[in-house]
Coordinates of C-alpha atoms and ligand atoms in Angstrom, one line a residue:
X1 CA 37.4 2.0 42.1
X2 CA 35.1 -0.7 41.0
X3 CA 34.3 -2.9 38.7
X4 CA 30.9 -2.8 37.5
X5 CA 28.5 -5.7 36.3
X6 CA 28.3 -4.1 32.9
X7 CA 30.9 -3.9 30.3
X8 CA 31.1 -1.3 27.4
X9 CA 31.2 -3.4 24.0
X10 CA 32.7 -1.4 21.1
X11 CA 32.1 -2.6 18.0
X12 CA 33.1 -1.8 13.9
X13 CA 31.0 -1.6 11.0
X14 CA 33.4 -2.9 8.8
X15 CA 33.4 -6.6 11.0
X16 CA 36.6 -6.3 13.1
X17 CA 35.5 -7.8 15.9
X18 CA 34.2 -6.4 18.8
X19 CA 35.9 -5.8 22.3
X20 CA 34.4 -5.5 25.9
X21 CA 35.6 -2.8 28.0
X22 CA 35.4 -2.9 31.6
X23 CA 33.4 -0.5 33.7
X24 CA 34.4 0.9 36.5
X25 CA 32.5 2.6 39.8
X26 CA 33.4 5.9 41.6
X27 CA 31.8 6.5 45.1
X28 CA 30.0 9.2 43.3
X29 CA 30.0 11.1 39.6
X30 CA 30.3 8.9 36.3
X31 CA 31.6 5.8 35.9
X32 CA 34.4 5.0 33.8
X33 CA 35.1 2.9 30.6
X34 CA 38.5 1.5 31.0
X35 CA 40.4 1.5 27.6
X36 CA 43.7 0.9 28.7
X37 CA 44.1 -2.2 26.7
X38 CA 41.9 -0.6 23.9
X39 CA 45.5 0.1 21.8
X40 CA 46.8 -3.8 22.4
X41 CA 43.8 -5.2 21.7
X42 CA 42.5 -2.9 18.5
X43 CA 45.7 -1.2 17.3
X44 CA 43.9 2.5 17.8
X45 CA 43.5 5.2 19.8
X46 CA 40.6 6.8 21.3
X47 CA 40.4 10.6 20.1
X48 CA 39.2 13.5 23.2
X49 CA 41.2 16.7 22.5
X50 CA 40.9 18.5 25.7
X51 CA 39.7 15.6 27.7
X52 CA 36.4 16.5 27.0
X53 CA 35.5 12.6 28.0
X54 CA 38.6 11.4 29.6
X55 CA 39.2 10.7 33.6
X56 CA 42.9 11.0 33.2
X57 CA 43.2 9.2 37.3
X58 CA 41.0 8.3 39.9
X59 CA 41.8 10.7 42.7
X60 CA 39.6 11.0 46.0
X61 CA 40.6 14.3 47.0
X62 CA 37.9 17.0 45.1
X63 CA 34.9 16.0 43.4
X64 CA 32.6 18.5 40.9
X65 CA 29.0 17.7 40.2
X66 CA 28.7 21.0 37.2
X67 CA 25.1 20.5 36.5
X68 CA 24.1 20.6 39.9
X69 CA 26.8 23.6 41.3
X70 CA 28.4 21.3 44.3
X71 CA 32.0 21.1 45.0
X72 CA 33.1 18.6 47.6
X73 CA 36.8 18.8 49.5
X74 CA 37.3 14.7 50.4
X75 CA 33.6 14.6 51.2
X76 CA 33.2 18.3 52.7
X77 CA 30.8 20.6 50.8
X78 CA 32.9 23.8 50.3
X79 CA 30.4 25.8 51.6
X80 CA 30.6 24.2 54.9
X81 CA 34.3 24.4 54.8
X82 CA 34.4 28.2 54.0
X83 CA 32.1 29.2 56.7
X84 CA 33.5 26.8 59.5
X85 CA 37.1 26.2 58.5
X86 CA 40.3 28.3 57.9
X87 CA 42.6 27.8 54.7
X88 CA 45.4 25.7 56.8
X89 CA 42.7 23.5 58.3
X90 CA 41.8 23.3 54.5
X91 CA 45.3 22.4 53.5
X92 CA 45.3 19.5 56.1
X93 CA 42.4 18.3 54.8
X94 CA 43.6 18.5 51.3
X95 CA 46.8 16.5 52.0
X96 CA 45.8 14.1 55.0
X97 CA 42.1 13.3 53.9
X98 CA 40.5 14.5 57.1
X99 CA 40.1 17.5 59.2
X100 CA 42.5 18.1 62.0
X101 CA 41.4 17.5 65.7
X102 CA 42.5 20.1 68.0
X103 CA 46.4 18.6 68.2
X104 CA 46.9 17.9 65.1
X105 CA 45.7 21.6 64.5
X106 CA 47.7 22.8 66.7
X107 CA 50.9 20.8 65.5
X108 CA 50.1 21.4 61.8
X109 CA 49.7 25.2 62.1
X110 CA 52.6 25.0 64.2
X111 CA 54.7 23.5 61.3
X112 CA 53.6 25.5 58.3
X113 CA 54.1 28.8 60.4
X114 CA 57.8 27.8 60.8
X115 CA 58.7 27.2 57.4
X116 CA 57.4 30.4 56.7
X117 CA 61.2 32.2 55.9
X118 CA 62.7 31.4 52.7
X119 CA 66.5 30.9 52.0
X120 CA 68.1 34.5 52.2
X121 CA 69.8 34.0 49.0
X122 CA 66.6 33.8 46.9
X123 CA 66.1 37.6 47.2
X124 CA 69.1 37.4 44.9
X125 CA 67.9 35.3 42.7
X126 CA 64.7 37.9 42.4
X127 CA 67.0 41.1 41.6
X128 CA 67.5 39.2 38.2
X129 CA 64.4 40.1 36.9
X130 CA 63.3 43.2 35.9
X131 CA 61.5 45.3 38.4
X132 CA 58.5 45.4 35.5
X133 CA 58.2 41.8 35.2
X134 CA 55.2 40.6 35.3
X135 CA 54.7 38.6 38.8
X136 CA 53.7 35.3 37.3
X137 CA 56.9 35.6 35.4
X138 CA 58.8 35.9 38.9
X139 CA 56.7 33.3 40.4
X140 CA 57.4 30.5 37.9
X141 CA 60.8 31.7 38.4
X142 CA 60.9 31.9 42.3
X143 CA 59.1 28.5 42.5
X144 CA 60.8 26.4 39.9
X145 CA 64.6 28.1 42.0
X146 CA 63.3 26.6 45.3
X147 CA 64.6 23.0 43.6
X148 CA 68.1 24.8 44.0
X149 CA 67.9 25.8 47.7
X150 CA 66.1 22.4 49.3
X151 CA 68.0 20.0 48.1
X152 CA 66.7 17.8 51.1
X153 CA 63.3 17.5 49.8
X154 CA 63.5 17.1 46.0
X155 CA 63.3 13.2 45.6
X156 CA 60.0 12.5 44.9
X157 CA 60.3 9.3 45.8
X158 CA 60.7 9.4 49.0
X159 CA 57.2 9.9 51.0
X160 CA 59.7 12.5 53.3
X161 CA 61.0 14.5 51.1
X162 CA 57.2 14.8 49.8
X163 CA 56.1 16.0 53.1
X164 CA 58.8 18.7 53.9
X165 CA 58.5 19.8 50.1
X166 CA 54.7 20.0 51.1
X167 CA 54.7 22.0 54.1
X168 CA 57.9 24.1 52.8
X169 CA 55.4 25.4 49.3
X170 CA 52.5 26.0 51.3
X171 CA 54.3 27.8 53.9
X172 CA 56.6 30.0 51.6
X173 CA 54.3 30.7 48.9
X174 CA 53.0 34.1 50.7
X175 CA 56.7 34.8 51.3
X176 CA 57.3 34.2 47.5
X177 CA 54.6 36.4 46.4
X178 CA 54.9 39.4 48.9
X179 CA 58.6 39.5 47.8
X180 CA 57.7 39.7 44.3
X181 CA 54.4 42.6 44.7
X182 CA 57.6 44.5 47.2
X183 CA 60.2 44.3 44.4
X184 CA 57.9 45.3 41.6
X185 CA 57.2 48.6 43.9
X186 CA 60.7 48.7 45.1
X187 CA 59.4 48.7 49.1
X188 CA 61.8 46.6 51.3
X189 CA 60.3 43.2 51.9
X190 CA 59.2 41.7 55.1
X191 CA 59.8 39.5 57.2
X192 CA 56.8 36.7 57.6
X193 CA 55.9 37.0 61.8
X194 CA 55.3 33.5 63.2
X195 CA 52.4 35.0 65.8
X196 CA 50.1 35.9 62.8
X197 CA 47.4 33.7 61.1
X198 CA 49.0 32.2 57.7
X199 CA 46.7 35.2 56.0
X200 CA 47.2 38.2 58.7
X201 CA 51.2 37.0 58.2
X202 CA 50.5 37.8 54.2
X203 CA 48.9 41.0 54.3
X204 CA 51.7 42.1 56.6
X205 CA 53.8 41.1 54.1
X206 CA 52.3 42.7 50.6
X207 CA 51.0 45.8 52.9
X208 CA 53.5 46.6 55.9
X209 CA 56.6 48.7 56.0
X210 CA 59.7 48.7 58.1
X211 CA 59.1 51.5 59.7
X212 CA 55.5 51.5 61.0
X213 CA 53.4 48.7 62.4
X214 CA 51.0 47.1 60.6
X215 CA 47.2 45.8 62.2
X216 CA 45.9 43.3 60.4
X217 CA 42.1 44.0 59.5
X218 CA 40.3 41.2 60.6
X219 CA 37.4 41.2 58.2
X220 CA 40.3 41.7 54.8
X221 CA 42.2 38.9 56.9
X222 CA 39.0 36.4 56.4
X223 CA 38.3 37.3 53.2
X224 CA 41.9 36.5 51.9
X225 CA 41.2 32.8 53.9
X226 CA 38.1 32.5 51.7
X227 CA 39.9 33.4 49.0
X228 CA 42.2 31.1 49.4
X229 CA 40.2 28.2 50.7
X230 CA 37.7 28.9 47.5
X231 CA 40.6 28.5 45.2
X232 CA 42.8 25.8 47.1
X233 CA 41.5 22.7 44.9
X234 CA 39.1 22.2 41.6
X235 CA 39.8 18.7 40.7
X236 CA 41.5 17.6 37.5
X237 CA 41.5 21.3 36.1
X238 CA 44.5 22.4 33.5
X239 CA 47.1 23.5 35.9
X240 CA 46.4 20.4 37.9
X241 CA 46.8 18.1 35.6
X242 CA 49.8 19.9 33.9
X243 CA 51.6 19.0 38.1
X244 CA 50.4 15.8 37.5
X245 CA 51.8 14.9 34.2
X246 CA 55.2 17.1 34.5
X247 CA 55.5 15.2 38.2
X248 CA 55.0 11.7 36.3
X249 CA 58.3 11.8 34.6
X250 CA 59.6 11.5 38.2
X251 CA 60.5 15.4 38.3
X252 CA 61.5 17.3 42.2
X253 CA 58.1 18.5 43.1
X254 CA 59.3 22.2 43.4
X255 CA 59.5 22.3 39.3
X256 CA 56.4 20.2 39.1
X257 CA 54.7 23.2 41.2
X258 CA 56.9 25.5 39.0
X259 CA 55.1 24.3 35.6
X260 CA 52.1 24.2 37.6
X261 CA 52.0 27.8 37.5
X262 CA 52.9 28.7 34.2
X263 CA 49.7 26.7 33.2
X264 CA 48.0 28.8 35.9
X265 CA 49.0 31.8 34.4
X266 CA 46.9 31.8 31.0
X267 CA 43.7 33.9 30.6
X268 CA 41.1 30.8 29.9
X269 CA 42.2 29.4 33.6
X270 CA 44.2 31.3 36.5
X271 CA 44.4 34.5 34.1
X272 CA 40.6 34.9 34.2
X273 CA 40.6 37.1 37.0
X274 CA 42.9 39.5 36.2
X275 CA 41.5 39.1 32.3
X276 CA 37.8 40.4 34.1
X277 CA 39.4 43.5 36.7
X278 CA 40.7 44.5 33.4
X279 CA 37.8 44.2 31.4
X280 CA 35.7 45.7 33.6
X281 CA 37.9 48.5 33.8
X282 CA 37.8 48.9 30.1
X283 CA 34.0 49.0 30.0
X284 CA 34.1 52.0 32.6
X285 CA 36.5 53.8 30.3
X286 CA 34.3 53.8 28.0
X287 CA 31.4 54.7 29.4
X288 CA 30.5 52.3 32.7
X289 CA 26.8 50.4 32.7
X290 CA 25.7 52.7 30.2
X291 CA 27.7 50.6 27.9
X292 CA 26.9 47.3 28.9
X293 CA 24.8 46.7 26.3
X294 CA 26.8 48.1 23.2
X295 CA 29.9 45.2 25.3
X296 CA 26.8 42.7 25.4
X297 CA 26.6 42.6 21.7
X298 CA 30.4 42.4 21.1
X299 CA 30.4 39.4 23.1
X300 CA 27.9 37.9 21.4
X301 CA 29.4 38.9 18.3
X302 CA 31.2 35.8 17.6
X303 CA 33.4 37.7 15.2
X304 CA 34.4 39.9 18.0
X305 CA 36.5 37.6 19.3
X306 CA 35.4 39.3 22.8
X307 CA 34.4 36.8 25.5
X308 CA 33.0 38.2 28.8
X309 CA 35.3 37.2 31.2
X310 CA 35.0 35.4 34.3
X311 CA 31.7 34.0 33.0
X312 CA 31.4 30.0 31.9
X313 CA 33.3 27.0 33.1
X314 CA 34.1 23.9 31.5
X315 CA 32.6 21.8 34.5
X316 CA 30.1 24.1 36.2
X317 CA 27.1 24.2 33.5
X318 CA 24.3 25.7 36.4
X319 CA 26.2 28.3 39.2
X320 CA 29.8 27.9 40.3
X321 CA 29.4 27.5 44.1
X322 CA 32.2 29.4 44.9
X323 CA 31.1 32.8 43.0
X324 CA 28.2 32.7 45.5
X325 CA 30.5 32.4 48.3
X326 CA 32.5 35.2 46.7
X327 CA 30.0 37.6 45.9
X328 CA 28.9 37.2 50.0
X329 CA 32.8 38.2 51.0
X330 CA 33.0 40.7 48.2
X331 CA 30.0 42.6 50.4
X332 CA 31.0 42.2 53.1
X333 CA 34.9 44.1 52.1
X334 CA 32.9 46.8 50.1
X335 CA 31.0 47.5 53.4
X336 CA 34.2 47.2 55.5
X337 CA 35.7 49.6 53.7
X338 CA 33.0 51.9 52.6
X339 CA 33.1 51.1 48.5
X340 CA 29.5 49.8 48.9
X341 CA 29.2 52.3 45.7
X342 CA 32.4 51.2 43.7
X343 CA 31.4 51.5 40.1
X344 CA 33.1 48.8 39.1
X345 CA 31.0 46.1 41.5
X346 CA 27.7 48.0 39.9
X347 CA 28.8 47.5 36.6
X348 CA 29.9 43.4 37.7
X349 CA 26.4 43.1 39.2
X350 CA 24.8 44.9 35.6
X351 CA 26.8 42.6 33.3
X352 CA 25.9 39.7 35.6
X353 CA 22.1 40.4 35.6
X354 CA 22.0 41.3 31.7
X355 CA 23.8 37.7 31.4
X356 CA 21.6 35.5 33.6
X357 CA 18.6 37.0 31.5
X358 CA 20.2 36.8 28.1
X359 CA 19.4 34.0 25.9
X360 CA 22.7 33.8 24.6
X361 CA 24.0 32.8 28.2
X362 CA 21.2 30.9 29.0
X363 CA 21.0 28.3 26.2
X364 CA 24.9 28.1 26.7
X365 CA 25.2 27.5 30.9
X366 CA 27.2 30.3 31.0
X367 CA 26.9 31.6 34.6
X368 CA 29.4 33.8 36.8
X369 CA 32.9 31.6 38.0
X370 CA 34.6 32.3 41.3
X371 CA 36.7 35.0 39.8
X372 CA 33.6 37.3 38.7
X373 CA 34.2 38.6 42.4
X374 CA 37.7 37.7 43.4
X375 CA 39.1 40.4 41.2
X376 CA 36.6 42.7 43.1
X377 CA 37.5 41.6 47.1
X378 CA 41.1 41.6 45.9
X379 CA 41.2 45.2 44.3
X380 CA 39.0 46.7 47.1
X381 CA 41.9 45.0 49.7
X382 CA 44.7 47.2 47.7
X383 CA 46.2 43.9 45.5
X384 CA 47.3 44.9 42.2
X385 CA 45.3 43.3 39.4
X386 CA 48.2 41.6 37.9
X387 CA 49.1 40.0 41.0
X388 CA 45.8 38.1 41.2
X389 CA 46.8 34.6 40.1
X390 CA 49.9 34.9 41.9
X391 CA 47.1 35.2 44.7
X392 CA 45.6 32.3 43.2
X393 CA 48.4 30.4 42.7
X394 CA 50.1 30.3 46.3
X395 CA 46.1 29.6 47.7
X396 CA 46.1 26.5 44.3
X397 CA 49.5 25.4 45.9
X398 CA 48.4 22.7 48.2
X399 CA 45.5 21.5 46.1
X400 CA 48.3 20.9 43.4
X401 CA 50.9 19.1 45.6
X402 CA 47.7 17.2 47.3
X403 CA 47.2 15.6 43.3
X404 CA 50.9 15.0 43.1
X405 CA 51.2 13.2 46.4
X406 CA 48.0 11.1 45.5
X407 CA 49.9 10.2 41.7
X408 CA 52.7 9.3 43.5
X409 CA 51.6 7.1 45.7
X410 CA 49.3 5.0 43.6
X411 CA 51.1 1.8 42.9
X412 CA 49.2 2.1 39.1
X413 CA 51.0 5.4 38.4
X414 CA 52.9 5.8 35.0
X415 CA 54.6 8.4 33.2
X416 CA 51.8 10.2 31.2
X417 CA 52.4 9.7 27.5
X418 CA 49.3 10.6 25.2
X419 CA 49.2 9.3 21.8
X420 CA 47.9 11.4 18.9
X421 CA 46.2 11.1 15.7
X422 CA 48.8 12.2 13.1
X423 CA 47.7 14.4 10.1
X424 CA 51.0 15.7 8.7
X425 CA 52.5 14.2 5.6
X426 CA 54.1 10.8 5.6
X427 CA 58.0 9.2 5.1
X428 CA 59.6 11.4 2.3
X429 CA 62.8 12.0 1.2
X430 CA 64.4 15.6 1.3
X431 CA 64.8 16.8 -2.0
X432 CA 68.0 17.6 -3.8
X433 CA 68.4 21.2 -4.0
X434 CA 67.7 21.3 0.1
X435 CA 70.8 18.8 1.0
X436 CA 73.0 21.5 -1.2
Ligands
LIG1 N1 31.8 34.8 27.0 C1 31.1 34.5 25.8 N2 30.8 33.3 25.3 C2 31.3 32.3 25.9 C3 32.0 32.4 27.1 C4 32.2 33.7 27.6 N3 32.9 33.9 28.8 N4 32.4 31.2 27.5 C5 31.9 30.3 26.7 N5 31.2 31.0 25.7 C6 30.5 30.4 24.5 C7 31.5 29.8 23.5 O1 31.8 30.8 22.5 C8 30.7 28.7 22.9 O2 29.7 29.2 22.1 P1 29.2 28.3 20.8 O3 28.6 27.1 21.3 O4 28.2 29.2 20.1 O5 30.5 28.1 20.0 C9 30.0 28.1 24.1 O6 29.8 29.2 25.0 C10 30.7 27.0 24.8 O7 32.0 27.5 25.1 P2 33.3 26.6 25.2 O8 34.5 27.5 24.9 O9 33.1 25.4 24.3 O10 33.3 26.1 26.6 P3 34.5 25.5 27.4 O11 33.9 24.6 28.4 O12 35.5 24.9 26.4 O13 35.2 26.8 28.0 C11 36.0 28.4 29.5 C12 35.2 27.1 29.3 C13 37.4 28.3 28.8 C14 36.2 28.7 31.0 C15 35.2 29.6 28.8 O14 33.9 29.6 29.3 C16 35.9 30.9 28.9 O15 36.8 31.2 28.1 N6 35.5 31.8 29.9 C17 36.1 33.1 30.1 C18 37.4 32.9 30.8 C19 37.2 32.5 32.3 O16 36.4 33.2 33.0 N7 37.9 31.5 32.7 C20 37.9 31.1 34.2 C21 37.6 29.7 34.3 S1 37.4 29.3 36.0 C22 38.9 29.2 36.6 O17 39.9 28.9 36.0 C23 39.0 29.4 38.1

């Protein structure tokens, strides 16, 4: 970052004096009023409840512009990315700051695929839940365990053990989350095969049986990638941060990762997807796009407490790139395997329209997110709706240890320690009749 010209002078209306702030550059986006000695110099503390106006880090890994719908991976716009890379040239980029040549291609793909197994005696650790558990439940579970079976790579300290711990998340995830949708069915699971694509290798997984063999569909085998490359970074988002701050205290990166996706897992984030599959299937219930309108007015309804789900983003105020990008792969599946007609993508493409034209929407930004369609293309490829931010999750994996490596390394980095504004009663003494 750097330092501006300008400064940012805050001042008081009842004469403290005032202080300069300094101001600080980015290579693109806002700039920055540092207030780090703001506390020292003042003896208060700035007030943003849900970092509404805070850069928590400067990071050079993804950058958002909302009002104009662009999302750039280290430079790369994300639609050039999804149409000319695959997710593990994505994950290089991600973690190493540029796109492989051909060797390093080779050698990384090489190195994830190999990793791919996870220690036998995790499948153990999985009978302990119950077979109804709710996948993100097992995930958190799964991912927060792997501290317990690599010791080698849990100092987080050490650049190495950062790397392994890297390659060994991205490369297991799949594992992690086919074992889980085969337990919740009770199928045996299976074995990752080293000769398949990182996405063919995880539709064997969640799809193939023991006993037959399994071809991977090449057109459900890209759109997975997209999925995954879609959803593989988004900047200082909740989960993201929630890596970044549990990894400040100095904790092994598999239970950073861990909390990482418990904060995934909530409706207004990772959830979202699986929160609009579900919607929608509500709205066919009770009647399909012949109801739209009647769920229009609930959602606008703010009494209703009903929000239309996968619509609005707290960054993205004009289009989410990625739900274009989506809605292109969620055709091309439909057509791959016949659902062209599927009621539910008519009455996603009817609640969609009605929205874009509604005032309501409009004076709000509210446009379609990424996981309008993902729920779609994922359904339509035979993944049960509440394994969708596991989905999102293991393809979120890399973007999150990406953040964590970059905290890490900066030489600025400090535990993260926010400050509040206290509204609860002051020192008083217990009374009396309580210490009896
Ligand atoms: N349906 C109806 N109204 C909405 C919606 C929605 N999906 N989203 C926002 N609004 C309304 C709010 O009620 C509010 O109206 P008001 O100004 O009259 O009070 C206004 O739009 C602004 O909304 P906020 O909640 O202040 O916007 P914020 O940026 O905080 O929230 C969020 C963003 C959480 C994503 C929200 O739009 C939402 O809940 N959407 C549905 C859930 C969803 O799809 N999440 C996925 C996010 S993308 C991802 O994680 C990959």
């Amino acid at each position: 970052m750097k330092l501006a010209d300008n400064k940012a002078t805050l001042s008081f209306s009842n004469g403290s004096p005032s202080v300069d702030l300094p101001v600080y550059h980015g290579s693109i986006g806002p700039d920055v009023i540092d207030i780090r000695k703001l506390y020292a110099q003042t003896g208060m503390f700035t007030y943003d409840p849900g970092f509404l106006s805070t850069a928590s880090c400067q990071s050079s890994i993804t950058y958002i512009d909302g009002d104009k719908g662009e999302l750039l991976y280290r430079g790369y716009p994300i639609e050039q990315i999804a149409s000319q890379c695959d997710y593990l040239d994505t994950c290089y980029l991600l973690l190493k700051g540029d796109l492989p040549d051909a060797t390093q291609r080779a050698d990384f793909h090489k190195l994830v695929i190999n990793h791919t197994m996870v220690n036998e005696q995790l499948q153990f650790f999985l009978r302990g839940f119950r077979r109804d558990a709710h996948p993100m439940a097992v995930l958190t579970g799964l991912v927060g365990a792997m501290s317990a079976f690599y010791h080698d790579s849990t100092d987080i300290n050490n650049p190495q053990h950062r790397d392994i711990s890297a390659i060994r998340l991205i490369a297991k995830m799949p594992t992690l989350v086919a074992m889980a949708y085969k337990y919740g069915i009770g199928q045996p699971y299976m074995y990752p095969r080293n000769d398949l694509s990182y996405s063919g290798n995880f539709l064997r997984m969640m799809f193939g049986v023991p006993c037959e063999d399994y071809k991977v569909n090449p057109v459900l085998e890209r759109a997975l990638d997209r999925i995954f490359i879609l959803h593989a970074d988004h900047e200082q988002n909740a989960s993201t941060s929630t890596v970044r701050l549990c990894g400040s205290s100095g904790t092994n990166p598999f239970a950073a990762i861990a909390a990482g996706v418990a904060c995934l897992w909530g409706p207004a984030h990772g959830g979202a997807n699986e929160a609009c599959l579900n919607m929608l299937e509500d709205i066919q219930k009770m009647g399909g796009v012949a109801k739209v309108g009647e769920f229009m007015n609930q959602v606008k309804d703010k009494n209703s407490g009903v929000k239309l789900m996968g619509f609005g983003h707290r960054v993205y105020k004009n289009y989410d790139p990625r739900a274009k990008l989506m809605q292109e792969t969620c055709n091309e599946v439909l057509a791959e395997l016949g659902l062209e007609k599927d009621p539910l993508f008519a009455l996603a493409k009817q609640l969609e329209k009605i929205a874009l034209e509604d005032d309501y929407f409009v004076q709000r930004k509210l446009y379609p997110n990424v996981d309008f369609y993902s729920g779609i293309v994922q359904r339509a490829i035979g993944i049960p709706v509440n394994l969708f931010t596991g989905i999102f999750a293991l393809a979120r994996t890399v973007g999150w240890i990406a953040q964590l490596n970059e905290m890490i390394s900066d030489p600025e980095y400090k535990i993260g320690r926010p400050r509040q504004l206290f509204t609860g009663s002051p020192r008083r003494d217990v009374p009396t009749m309580a210490k009896a």
